[in-house]
CSV table of C-alpha atoms in Angstrom, one decimal:
chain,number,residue,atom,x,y,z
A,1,UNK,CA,97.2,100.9,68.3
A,2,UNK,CA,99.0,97.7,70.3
A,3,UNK,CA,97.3,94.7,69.4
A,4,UNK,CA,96.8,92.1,71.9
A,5,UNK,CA,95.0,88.6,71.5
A,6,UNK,CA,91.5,90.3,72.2
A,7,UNK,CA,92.2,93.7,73.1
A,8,UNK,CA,94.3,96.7,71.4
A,9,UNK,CA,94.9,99.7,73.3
A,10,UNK,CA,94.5,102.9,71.9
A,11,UNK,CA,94.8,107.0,73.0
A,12,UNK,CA,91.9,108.1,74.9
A,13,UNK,CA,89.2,109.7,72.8
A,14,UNK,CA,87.0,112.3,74.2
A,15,UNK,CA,83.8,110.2,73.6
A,16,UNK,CA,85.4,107.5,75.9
A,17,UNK,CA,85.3,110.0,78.4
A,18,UNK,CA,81.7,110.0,79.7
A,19,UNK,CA,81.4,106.1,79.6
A,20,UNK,CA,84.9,105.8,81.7
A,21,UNK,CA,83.2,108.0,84.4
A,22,UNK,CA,79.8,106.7,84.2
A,23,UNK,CA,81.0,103.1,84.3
A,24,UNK,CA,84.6,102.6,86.6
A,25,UNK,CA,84.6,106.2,88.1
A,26,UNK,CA,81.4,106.9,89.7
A,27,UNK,CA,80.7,103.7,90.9
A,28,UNK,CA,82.0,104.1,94.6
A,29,UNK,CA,83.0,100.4,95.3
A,30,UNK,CA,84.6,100.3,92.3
A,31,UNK,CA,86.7,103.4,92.5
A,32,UNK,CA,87.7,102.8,96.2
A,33,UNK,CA,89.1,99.6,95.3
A,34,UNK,CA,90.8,101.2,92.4
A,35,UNK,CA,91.8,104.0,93.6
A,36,UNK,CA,94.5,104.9,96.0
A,37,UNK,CA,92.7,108.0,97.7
A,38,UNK,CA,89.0,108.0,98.3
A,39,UNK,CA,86.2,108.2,96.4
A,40,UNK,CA,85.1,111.9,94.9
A,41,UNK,CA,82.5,113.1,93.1
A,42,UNK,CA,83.9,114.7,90.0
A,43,UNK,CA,81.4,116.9,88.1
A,44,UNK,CA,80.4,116.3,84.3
A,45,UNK,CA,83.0,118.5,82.1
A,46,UNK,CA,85.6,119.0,84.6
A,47,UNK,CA,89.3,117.9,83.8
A,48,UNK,CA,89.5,114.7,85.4
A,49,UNK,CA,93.0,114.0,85.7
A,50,UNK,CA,91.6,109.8,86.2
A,51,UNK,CA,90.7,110.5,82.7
A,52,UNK,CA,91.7,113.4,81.0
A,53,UNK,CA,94.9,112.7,79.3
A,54,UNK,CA,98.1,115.2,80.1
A,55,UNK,CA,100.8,114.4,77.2
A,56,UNK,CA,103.5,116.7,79.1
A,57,UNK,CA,103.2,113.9,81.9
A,58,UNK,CA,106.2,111.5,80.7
A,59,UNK,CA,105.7,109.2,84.0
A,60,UNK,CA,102.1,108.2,83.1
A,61,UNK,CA,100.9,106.8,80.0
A,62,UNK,CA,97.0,106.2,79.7
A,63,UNK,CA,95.3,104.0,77.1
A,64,UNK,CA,91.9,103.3,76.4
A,65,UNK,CA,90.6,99.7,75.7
A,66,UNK,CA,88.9,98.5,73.2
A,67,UNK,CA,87.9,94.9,71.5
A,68,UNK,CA,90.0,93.9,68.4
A,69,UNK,CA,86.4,92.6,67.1
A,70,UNK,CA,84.3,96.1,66.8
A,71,UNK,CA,86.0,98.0,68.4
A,72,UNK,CA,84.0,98.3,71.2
A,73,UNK,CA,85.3,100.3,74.4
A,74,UNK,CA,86.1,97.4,77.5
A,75,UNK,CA,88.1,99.7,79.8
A,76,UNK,CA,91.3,101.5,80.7
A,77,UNK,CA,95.1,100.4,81.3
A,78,UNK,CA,97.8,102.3,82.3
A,79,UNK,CA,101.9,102.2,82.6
A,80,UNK,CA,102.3,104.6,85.4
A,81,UNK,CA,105.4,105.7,87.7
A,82,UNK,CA,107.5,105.0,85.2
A,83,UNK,CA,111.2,105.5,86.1
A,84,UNK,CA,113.5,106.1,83.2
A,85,UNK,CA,117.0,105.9,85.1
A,86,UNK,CA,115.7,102.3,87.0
A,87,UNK,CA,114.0,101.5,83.6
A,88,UNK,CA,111.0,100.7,85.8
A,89,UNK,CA,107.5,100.9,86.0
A,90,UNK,CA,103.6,99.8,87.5
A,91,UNK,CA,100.7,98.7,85.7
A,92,UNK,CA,97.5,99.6,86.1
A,93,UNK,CA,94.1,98.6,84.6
A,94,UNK,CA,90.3,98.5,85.1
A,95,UNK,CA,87.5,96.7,83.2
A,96,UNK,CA,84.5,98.0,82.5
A,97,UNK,CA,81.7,96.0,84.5
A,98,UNK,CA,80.4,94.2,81.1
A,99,UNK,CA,83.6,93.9,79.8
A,100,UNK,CA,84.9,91.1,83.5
A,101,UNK,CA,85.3,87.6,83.2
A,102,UNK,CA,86.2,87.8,79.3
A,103,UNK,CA,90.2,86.6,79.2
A,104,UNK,CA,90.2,90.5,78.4
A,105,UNK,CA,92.8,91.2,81.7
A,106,UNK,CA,94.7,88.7,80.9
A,107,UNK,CA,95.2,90.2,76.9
A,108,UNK,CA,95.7,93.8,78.9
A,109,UNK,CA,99.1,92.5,81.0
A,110,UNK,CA,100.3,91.2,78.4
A,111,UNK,CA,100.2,93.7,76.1
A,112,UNK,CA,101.3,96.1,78.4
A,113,UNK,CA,104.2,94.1,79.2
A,114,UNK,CA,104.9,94.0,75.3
A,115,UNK,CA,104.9,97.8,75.5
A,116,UNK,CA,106.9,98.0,78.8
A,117,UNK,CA,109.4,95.8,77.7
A,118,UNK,CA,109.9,96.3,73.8
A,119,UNK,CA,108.6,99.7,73.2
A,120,UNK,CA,109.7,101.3,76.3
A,121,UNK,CA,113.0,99.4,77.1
A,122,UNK,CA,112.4,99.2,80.8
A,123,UNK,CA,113.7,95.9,82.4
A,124,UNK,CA,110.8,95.6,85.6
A,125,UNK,CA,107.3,96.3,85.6
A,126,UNK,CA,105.3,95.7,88.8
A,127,UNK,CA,101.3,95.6,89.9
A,128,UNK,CA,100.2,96.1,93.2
A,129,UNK,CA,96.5,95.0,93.7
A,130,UNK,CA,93.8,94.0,96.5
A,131,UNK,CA,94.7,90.4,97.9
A,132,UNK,CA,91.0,89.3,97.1
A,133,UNK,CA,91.6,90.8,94.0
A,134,UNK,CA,91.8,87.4,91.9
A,135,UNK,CA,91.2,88.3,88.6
A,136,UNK,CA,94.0,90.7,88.3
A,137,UNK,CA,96.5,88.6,90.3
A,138,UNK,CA,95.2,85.8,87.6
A,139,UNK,CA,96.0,88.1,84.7
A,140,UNK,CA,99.6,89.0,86.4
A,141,UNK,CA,100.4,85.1,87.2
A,142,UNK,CA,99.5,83.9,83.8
A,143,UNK,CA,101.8,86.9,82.1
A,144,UNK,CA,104.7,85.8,84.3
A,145,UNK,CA,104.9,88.1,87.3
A,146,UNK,CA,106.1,86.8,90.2
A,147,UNK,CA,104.8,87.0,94.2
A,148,UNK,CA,106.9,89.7,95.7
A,149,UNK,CA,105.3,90.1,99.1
A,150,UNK,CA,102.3,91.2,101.1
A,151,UNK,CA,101.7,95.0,101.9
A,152,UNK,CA,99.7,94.1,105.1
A,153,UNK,CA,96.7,96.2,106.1
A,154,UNK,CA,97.7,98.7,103.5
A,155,UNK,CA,94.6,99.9,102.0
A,156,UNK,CA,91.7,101.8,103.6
A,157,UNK,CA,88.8,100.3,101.2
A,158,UNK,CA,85.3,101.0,102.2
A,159,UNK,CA,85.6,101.2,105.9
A,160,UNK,CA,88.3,98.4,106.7
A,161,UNK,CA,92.3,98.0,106.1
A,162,UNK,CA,92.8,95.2,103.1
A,163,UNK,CA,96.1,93.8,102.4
A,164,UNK,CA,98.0,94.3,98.6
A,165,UNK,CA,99.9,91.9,97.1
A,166,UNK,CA,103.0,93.2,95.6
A,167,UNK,CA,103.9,91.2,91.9
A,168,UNK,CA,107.1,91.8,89.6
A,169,UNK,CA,108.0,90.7,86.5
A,170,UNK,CA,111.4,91.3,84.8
A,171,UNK,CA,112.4,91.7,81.0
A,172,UNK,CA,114.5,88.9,81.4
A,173,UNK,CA,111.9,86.7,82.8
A,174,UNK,CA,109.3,87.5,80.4
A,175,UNK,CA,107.9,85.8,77.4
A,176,UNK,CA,105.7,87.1,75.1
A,177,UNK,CA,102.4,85.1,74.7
A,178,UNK,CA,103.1,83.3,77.6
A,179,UNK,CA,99.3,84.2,78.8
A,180,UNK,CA,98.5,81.2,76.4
């Protein structure tokens, strides 16, 4: 398991499963921001690819999260499209409704960053999120990412075009507990 501040992130366990969909995945607000396609209904038991973990897939790396304290599942984070020969890649995450408002984001970036950076070896990592999406452009600022740019009018999110903010951090640039 990495250990963050408040979180660790750990494999995906099949009882996670069922609360991941219930929670993040069938909620269709939720999931349309989230998600880069629309929403879907995915039936109960089927090989949710959101969710079901592939380990031949070397460009994606899921993790469930889960409070140091207990134990207690708070969400998903992800180190997706990685690159190997541009030592790059995105990161992804998404809290579980109860889970919000916690510092628990903030713990997430930065101990993906740890695994990006150290574990990994890449040299950039980069989040693209909602521009009204303040919590996770808190949680990128406060890890040391940087403002990139504007993707205007670049996501179709519940009937209207919403603009993503592009955010990049590099190895160099990093320091480790700098999320305070």
């Amino acid at each position: 398991m990495l250990k963050g501040n408040k979180v660790g992130l750990r494999a995906r366990h099949e009882d996670d499963i069922p609360v991941l969909r219930a929670e993040l995945y069938d909620d269709v607000v939720n999931s349309s921001r989230a998600e880069s396609g629309p929403w879907r209904p995915v039936s109960p038991g089927s090989k949710d690819p959101r969710l079901v973990v592939d380990h031949k897939e070397e460009g994606h790396v899921p993790f469930s999260v889960v409070e140091l304290d207990g134990g207690t599942l708070v969400g998903t984070a992800t180190l997706w499209g990685i690159d190997n020969h541009n030592r790059s890649a995105h990161i992804g995450l998404g809290l579980l409704p109860s889970s919000r408002g916690k510092g628990y984001g903030t713990d997430v970036v930065a101990v993906l960053c740890h695994y990006g950076f150290v574990v990994r070896g890449l040299r950039r990592l980069q989040i693209e999120t909602l521009s009204d999406n303040t919590a996770m452009l808190r949680s990128a600022e406060r890890n040391g990412f940087v403002h990139e740019g504007v993707l205007r009018s670049s996501a179709w999110v519940m009937g209207e075009f919403l603009d993503e903010v592009l955010l990049g951090l590099l190895v160099q640039d990093w320091k480790p507990d700098s999320n305070g």
